[in-house]
Amino acid sequence: MKQSDLKYSCLIAVLYFGMNVNAQTTPKKDSLKEQKIEEVVMIGYGSQKKENVTGSIGVVSAKDLADKPNANPISSIQGKLAGVNITNSGTPGGSPRVDIRGVGSLTGNTVFIVDGMITTDISYLGSQDIESMSVLKDPSSLAIFGAQAANGAIIIKTKTGKGKPVYNFNSYLGFKKVTNVPKMVNSDQYVELYNEKINNDVPNPLPSDFISRGNFSGDTKWFDEIFRTSIINSNDFSAMGSLGKLNYYGSVGYLQDEGNLAAGQGINSGSGFNRFSSKFNLSYKITDNITIGDNFSFSKMRTDVAQNPLLDAYSAPPIFSVMNPSTGDYQFFNGYNIPNPRAKLDLYRSQVRQERLLNNVWGELKFLKNFTFRTSYSSDSYSPSQYEYTPTLAYVPASSQVASTLVTRNFRNRNYVWDNTINWKKSLGNHNLDVLAGFSRTRTTLSQDYSSARNVQYDGTNGSLDIANGTNIIYVTGVDRDDNVVAGVDQDQQRIQSFFGRLNYDYKGKYLLNASIRRDASSQINVDRSRTFPAISAGWVISKEDFMSEQKVFNLLKLRASYGELGNPNVGRGFNQNISIIGGGAYFGNAGYPAATIDQFVDTNIGWETTTGKDVGLEMALFNNKLKIDAAYYDKDSKNIVYNVFQGTVSGASNWNAFKTNAYSFNNRGFEVSVNYNTKFSENVSFGIYGNFASLKNEITSVYGGSYLETGASLFGNSIVRLQTGQAVGSYYGYDVAGVFQTDAEAAASGQAGAKAGWFKFADQDGNGIIDSRDKTFLGNPIPKGTYGFGVNFNIYAIDIAVDFQGVFGNKIYNYNREQRFGSETWDLDMYENRWHGAGTSNTNSMITSNQLVIAPNSFYVEDGSYIRIRNIQVGYNLPKEFAKALSITKLRLYVSTQNPWTSFKYHGFSPEITNTDRVQMGIDNNIYPISAIYTVGMNLTF
């Protein structure tokens, strides 16, 4: 059992018990059957009573986000919503990846609609500014956003003011610590294993091939050298209220996260993250029928980008010291192809600075009694600038030294969304109609400038890091997409224009119908640029039927079903073929002359990715709304997914193993359920409990041309991941280890070429008595079969206590950190204690060797990714009202909290939560920044 802290994870569950989203009024004189649920949720281009929603929408309140030490608000709802999987980055300020009901695409991201602005990054937004989130999970809910929502959508409503002025000040201070640090061998154990490896790998070793502990003075714990306990601090102030016809909300906040990579040595800038944020929401009612408003956000962020030395610290031999005692400089690992982790961290400097401004101007006109016209224009402008600087490494041999390098990148992003809708609401007796029609236009523009230079001297100030101060200067401004002169430099503009409509209908609130249609045209698609995406859903509120009128159990019993279609045009293209020069490619007479040729296959007709989904659900509220249950089954198909694929039947193309086209289709299906129970024993004592579970089965259903793709991290040309029909996305591919050869005779009889005692015994999958590449098989995948979350909370007079748990099971992790040793890297303690070193000593771990066949992709490196963790514990104390009143304040709450204090798992690494932005490699642990436990004290003051 291990302890771990994982800052981000799968977002799985249900409405947290105790949240105040359920704004329901139940006068005591009303009978049970007359009590109504008045919870209102945000839907596309509007809102709707939760009771009348026919799609699958998860709701998160401000309470779920408050007081959590996360830079990104999405991280705070981990384990709270069924079917929503969040994978977080341990990097300070890093944005989590959100997958809703499985993997919708291999590219693109879940979008956030913040007060009308569509974005894929809400790192600028503070949790204190959010009033609620609506997570749209099924295609019928998402279809109104069409091309924008193929990977899912989360609608975020920020706070608004009304009434008397209210002021809030929130602050917390805490520390972060990396936990579950892998145990590595010490210097004596390393020398023992190194010499054992020489005996195993070298046929006739010489005395000079071995090493002696007496020749090395170091005994370094490299993880201790690169990690530190760091500080996190957040402060924000807000004011809200009304001034006549003007409603206002304003806030300012500052967050500082120092990061756990040790900074302050050499020229290293560390791995910290700082953010200043401000938010202002205004609405002004000109007349009873005309309202205008503005939602404004400005943020300023700085991210220190340390060069992650985690893998180097995992590989570095402990026999070396950090510093060379004879020179006073960093120790060079002579004879080892491994950099000094401390030097790598100290002698690299990089920062990203960004100012971001989002503004949403809107107006609303009510006319002809039942009509509302709304127009909204949102702009998003941000221009990150980054520099990367590496000085001349004086501690390496002169023959290996290179001049200092400075690279700068300046990005310019300008996006806008213009929405126009007309809404008609009318009740005709028992028939209630809500009709919406709209037009939307979006544009995203990106450009970049790239500069690099040599021989720039750093004097301790950022001002000295100027390209003009160097030599060998290269400057490249934005260029056309996919025609990159310098890697990573591009210029792009994408436009989407849409027409859409929606009908919400109910009869007596019992029979519900929602139908929508959207037609999108995208500049990103070369052919068939316009597509139409329909959706329909229906619901039956059984609890409102006459035959349910006498029952006392159900406050709500609703059956719902939906179907919808979505499209994704945000796919990679490859319009510009690479030109290769062939020496002697053209002949005139008997002489050959250089010739140019196109050497790649390029699909210029890459089209839409499409998603269709079905959903059936049951919602229940029982016992005076104390118990709420929501269960659903979903089935979602993603087709024509754009990604590389093998084109092995055609020769002569340089990209035969990476042909990009609409290559894949896959299916996601599963069951999810969430349960909440909330009761109040007295005015001063209440209790809540919640739980949720979601299953998921992901399967590739077809591949272009019946082909496949081997991709991802690899050693000696052996890729780890294989995309193939019948398997889950990201499945690992290699040899299945059936044990360890105990004797040379056993190895010789196995059909495994070159094998000897101590090697892995690979299973003969085809039964032909020969072990070769045809015996590779699938070894598991990174997608959890199940995710869950549960928790309890108590309110006892002035004390409040909340505990949240979260976990996953059924997924596998590929421990690439452990596998990629092909020289003199070090070993973890488990390898030392459980290695094979003679007949009968081990049937799980091989002998110590660097043989390529032993470190070929195989099941030994595929480990169980299941875990259960305490996600949060928080204990708060509210100052009694009479004392607060005496201090002329409304509320003062003090609290202590811990995030990720304990995790139980079996994986041989820092954490079983692996963050890879590439979904194809989402389970490969390859130099992943670790996640921390966070302990904080804080206060909430209202006056």
CSV table of N, CA and C in Angstrom, one decimal, residues 766-835:
chain,number,residue,atom,x,y,z
A,766,ASP,N,1.5,-18.2,-31.5
A,766,ASP,CA,1.1,-19.0,-32.7
A,766,ASP,C,1.3,-20.4,-32.6
A,767,GLY,N,2.0,-20.9,-31.6
A,767,GLY,CA,2.3,-22.3,-31.3
A,767,GLY,C,3.1,-23.0,-32.3
A,768,ASN,N,4.0,-22.3,-33.0
A,768,ASN,CA,4.9,-22.9,-34.0
A,768,ASN,C,6.2,-23.3,-33.5
A,769,GLY,N,6.4,-23.1,-32.2
A,769,GLY,CA,7.7,-23.5,-31.6
A,769,GLY,C,8.8,-22.5,-31.8
A,770,ILE,N,8.6,-21.3,-32.4
A,770,ILE,CA,9.6,-20.3,-32.7
A,770,ILE,C,9.0,-19.0,-32.1
A,771,ILE,N,9.9,-18.3,-31.3
A,771,ILE,CA,9.5,-17.0,-30.8
A,771,ILE,C,10.0,-15.9,-31.7
A,772,ASP,N,9.1,-15.2,-32.3
A,772,ASP,CA,9.5,-14.0,-33.2
A,772,ASP,C,8.4,-13.0,-33.1
A,773,SER,N,8.5,-12.0,-34.0
A,773,SER,CA,7.6,-10.9,-33.9
A,773,SER,C,6.1,-11.3,-34.1
A,774,ARG,N,5.9,-12.4,-34.7
A,774,ARG,CA,4.5,-12.9,-34.9
A,774,ARG,C,3.9,-13.3,-33.5
A,775,ASP,N,4.7,-13.4,-32.5
A,775,ASP,CA,4.2,-13.8,-31.2
A,775,ASP,C,3.9,-12.6,-30.3
A,776,LYS,N,4.0,-11.4,-30.9
A,776,LYS,CA,3.6,-10.3,-30.1
A,776,LYS,C,2.1,-10.3,-30.0
A,777,THR,N,1.6,-9.7,-28.9
A,777,THR,CA,0.1,-9.7,-28.7
A,777,THR,C,-0.2,-8.5,-27.9
A,778,PHE,N,-1.5,-8.2,-27.7
A,778,PHE,CA,-2.0,-7.1,-27.0
A,778,PHE,C,-1.9,-7.3,-25.5
A,779,LEU,N,-1.4,-6.3,-24.7
A,779,LEU,CA,-1.0,-6.5,-23.3
A,779,LEU,C,-1.9,-5.6,-22.4
A,780,GLY,N,-2.9,-5.1,-22.8
A,780,GLY,CA,-3.8,-4.2,-22.0
A,780,GLY,C,-3.8,-2.8,-22.6
A,781,ASN,N,-4.6,-2.0,-21.9
A,781,ASN,CA,-4.8,-0.6,-22.4
A,781,ASN,C,-5.0,0.4,-21.3
A,782,PRO,N,-4.8,1.7,-21.5
A,782,PRO,CA,-4.8,2.7,-20.4
A,782,PRO,C,-6.2,3.1,-20.0
A,783,ILE,N,-7.2,2.7,-20.7
A,783,ILE,CA,-8.6,3.2,-20.4
A,783,ILE,C,-9.2,2.4,-19.3
A,784,PRO,N,-9.6,3.1,-18.2
A,784,PRO,CA,-10.2,2.4,-17.0
A,784,PRO,C,-11.5,1.7,-17.4
A,785,LYS,N,-11.7,0.5,-16.9
A,785,LYS,CA,-13.0,-0.2,-17.1
A,785,LYS,C,-14.0,0.4,-16.2
A,786,GLY,N,-13.6,1.0,-15.1
A,786,GLY,CA,-14.5,1.6,-14.2
A,786,GLY,C,-13.9,2.7,-13.4
A,787,THR,N,-14.7,3.8,-13.2
A,787,THR,CA,-14.3,4.9,-12.4
A,787,THR,C,-15.3,5.1,-11.3
A,788,TYR,N,-14.9,5.7,-10.2
A,788,TYR,CA,-15.9,5.9,-9.1
A,788,TYR,C,-15.4,7.0,-8.2
A,789,GLY,N,-16.4,7.5,-7.4
A,789,GLY,CA,-16.1,8.5,-6.4
A,789,GLY,C,-17.2,8.4,-5.4
A,790,PHE,N,-16.9,8.8,-4.1
A,790,PHE,CA,-17.8,8.8,-3.0
A,790,PHE,C,-17.3,9.7,-1.9
A,791,GLY,N,-18.2,10.1,-1.1
A,791,GLY,CA,-17.8,11.0,0.0
A,791,GLY,C,-18.9,11.3,1.0
A,792,VAL,N,-18.5,11.9,2.1
A,792,VAL,CA,-19.5,12.2,3.1
A,792,VAL,C,-19.2,13.7,3.6
A,793,ASN,N,-20.2,14.3,4.1
A,793,ASN,CA,-20.0,15.6,4.8
A,793,ASN,C,-21.0,15.8,5.9
A,794,PHE,N,-20.5,16.5,6.9
A,794,PHE,CA,-21.3,16.7,8.1
A,794,PHE,C,-21.3,18.2,8.4
A,795,ASN,N,-22.3,18.7,9.0
A,795,ASN,CA,-22.4,20.0,9.5
A,795,ASN,C,-22.9,19.9,10.9
A,796,ILE,N,-22.1,20.2,11.9
A,796,ILE,CA,-22.5,20.0,13.3
A,796,ILE,C,-22.2,21.4,14.0
A,797,TYR,N,-23.3,22.1,14.1
A,797,TYR,CA,-23.2,23.5,14.7
A,797,TYR,C,-22.2,24.3,13.9
A,798,ALA,N,-21.1,24.7,14.5
A,798,ALA,CA,-20.2,25.6,13.8
A,798,ALA,C,-19.1,24.8,13.0
A,799,ILE,N,-19.2,23.5,13.1
A,799,ILE,CA,-18.1,22.7,12.4
A,799,ILE,C,-18.7,22.0,11.2
A,800,ASP,N,-17.9,22.1,10.1
A,800,ASP,CA,-18.2,21.3,8.9
A,800,ASP,C,-17.1,20.4,8.5
A,801,ILE,N,-17.4,19.2,8.1
A,801,ILE,CA,-16.4,18.2,7.7
A,801,ILE,C,-16.8,17.6,6.4
A,802,ALA,N,-15.8,17.5,5.5
A,802,ALA,CA,-16.1,16.8,4.2
A,802,ALA,C,-14.9,15.9,3.8
A,803,VAL,N,-15.2,14.7,3.3
A,803,VAL,CA,-14.2,13.8,2.9
A,803,VAL,C,-14.6,13.2,1.6
A,804,ASP,N,-13.7,13.3,0.6
A,804,ASP,CA,-14.0,12.8,-0.8
A,804,ASP,C,-13.0,11.7,-1.1
A,805,PHE,N,-13.5,10.6,-1.7
A,805,PHE,CA,-12.7,9.5,-2.2
A,805,PHE,C,-12.9,9.4,-3.7
A,806,GLN,N,-11.9,8.8,-4.4
A,806,GLN,CA,-12.0,8.7,-5.9
A,806,GLN,C,-11.1,7.6,-6.3
A,807,GLY,N,-11.4,6.9,-7.4
A,807,GLY,CA,-10.6,5.8,-7.8
A,807,GLY,C,-10.9,5.3,-9.2
A,808,VAL,N,-10.1,4.5,-9.8
A,808,VAL,CA,-10.3,3.8,-11.1
A,808,VAL,C,-9.8,2.4,-11.0
A,809,PHE,N,-10.3,1.5,-11.9
A,809,PHE,CA,-9.8,0.2,-12.0
A,809,PHE,C,-9.9,-0.3,-13.4
A,810,GLY,N,-9.1,-1.4,-13.7
A,810,GLY,CA,-9.2,-2.0,-15.0
A,810,GLY,C,-8.3,-1.4,-16.1
A,811,ASN,N,-7.5,-0.4,-15.7
A,811,ASN,CA,-6.6,0.2,-16.7
A,811,ASN,C,-5.1,-0.3,-16.5
A,812,LYS,N,-4.3,-0.2,-17.5
A,812,LYS,CA,-2.9,-0.6,-17.4
A,812,LYS,C,-2.0,0.6,-17.7
A,813,ILE,N,-0.8,0.6,-17.0
A,813,ILE,CA,0.2,1.7,-17.3
A,813,ILE,C,1.4,1.0,-17.9
A,814,TYR,N,2.0,1.6,-18.9
A,814,TYR,CA,3.3,1.1,-19.4
A,814,TYR,C,4.4,1.9,-18.7
A,815,ASN,N,5.2,1.2,-18.0
A,815,ASN,CA,6.3,1.8,-17.2
A,815,ASN,C,7.5,2.0,-18.1
A,816,TYR,N,7.5,3.0,-19.0
A,816,TYR,CA,8.6,3.2,-19.9
A,816,TYR,C,9.8,3.7,-19.2
A,817,ASN,N,9.6,4.4,-18.1
A,817,ASN,CA,10.8,4.9,-17.3
A,817,ASN,C,11.6,3.7,-16.9
A,818,ARG,N,11.0,2.6,-16.6
A,818,ARG,CA,11.7,1.4,-16.1
A,818,ARG,C,12.3,0.6,-17.3
A,819,GLU,N,11.6,0.6,-18.4
A,819,GLU,CA,12.1,-0.2,-19.5
A,819,GLU,C,13.3,0.4,-20.2
A,820,GLN,N,13.3,1.7,-20.4
A,820,GLN,CA,14.3,2.3,-21.3
A,820,GLN,C,15.7,2.4,-20.7
A,821,ARG,N,16.2,1.3,-20.4
A,821,ARG,CA,17.6,1.2,-20.0
A,821,ARG,C,18.4,0.3,-20.9
A,822,PHE,N,19.3,0.9,-21.6
A,822,PHE,CA,20.1,0.1,-22.6
A,822,PHE,C,21.6,0.4,-22.4
A,823,GLY,N,22.0,0.8,-21.2
A,823,GLY,CA,23.4,1.1,-20.9
A,823,GLY,C,23.7,0.8,-19.5
A,824,SER,N,24.1,1.9,-18.8
A,824,SER,CA,24.5,1.8,-17.4
A,824,SER,C,23.6,2.5,-16.5
A,825,GLU,N,22.3,2.7,-16.8
A,825,GLU,CA,21.4,3.3,-15.9
A,825,GLU,C,21.3,2.6,-14.6
A,826,THR,N,20.7,3.2,-13.7
A,826,THR,CA,20.5,2.6,-12.4
A,826,THR,C,19.3,1.8,-12.3
A,827,TRP,N,18.9,1.2,-11.2
A,827,TRP,CA,17.8,0.3,-11.0
A,827,TRP,C,17.0,0.7,-9.8
A,828,ASP,N,15.7,0.4,-9.8
A,828,ASP,CA,14.9,0.6,-8.6
A,828,ASP,C,15.1,-0.5,-7.6
A,829,LEU,N,14.7,-0.3,-6.4
A,829,LEU,CA,15.0,-1.3,-5.3
A,829,LEU,C,14.3,-2.6,-5.6
A,830,ASP,N,13.1,-2.5,-6.2
A,830,ASP,CA,12.3,-3.7,-6.5
A,830,ASP,C,13.1,-4.7,-7.4
A,831,MET,N,13.8,-4.1,-8.4
A,831,MET,CA,14.6,-4.9,-9.3
A,831,MET,C,15.8,-5.6,-8.5
A,832,TYR,N,16.4,-4.8,-7.6
A,832,TYR,CA,17.5,-5.4,-6.8
A,832,TYR,C,17.0,-6.6,-6.0
A,833,GLU,N,15.8,-6.4,-5.4
A,833,GLU,CA,15.3,-7.4,-4.4
A,833,GLU,C,14.7,-8.6,-5.1
A,834,ASN,N,14.2,-8.4,-6.3
A,834,ASN,CA,13.4,-9.5,-6.9
A,834,ASN,C,14.0,-10.0,-8.2
A,835,ARG,N,15.2,-9.6,-8.6
A,835,ARG,CA,15.8,-10.0,-9.8
A,835,ARG,C,16.1,-11.5,-9.8
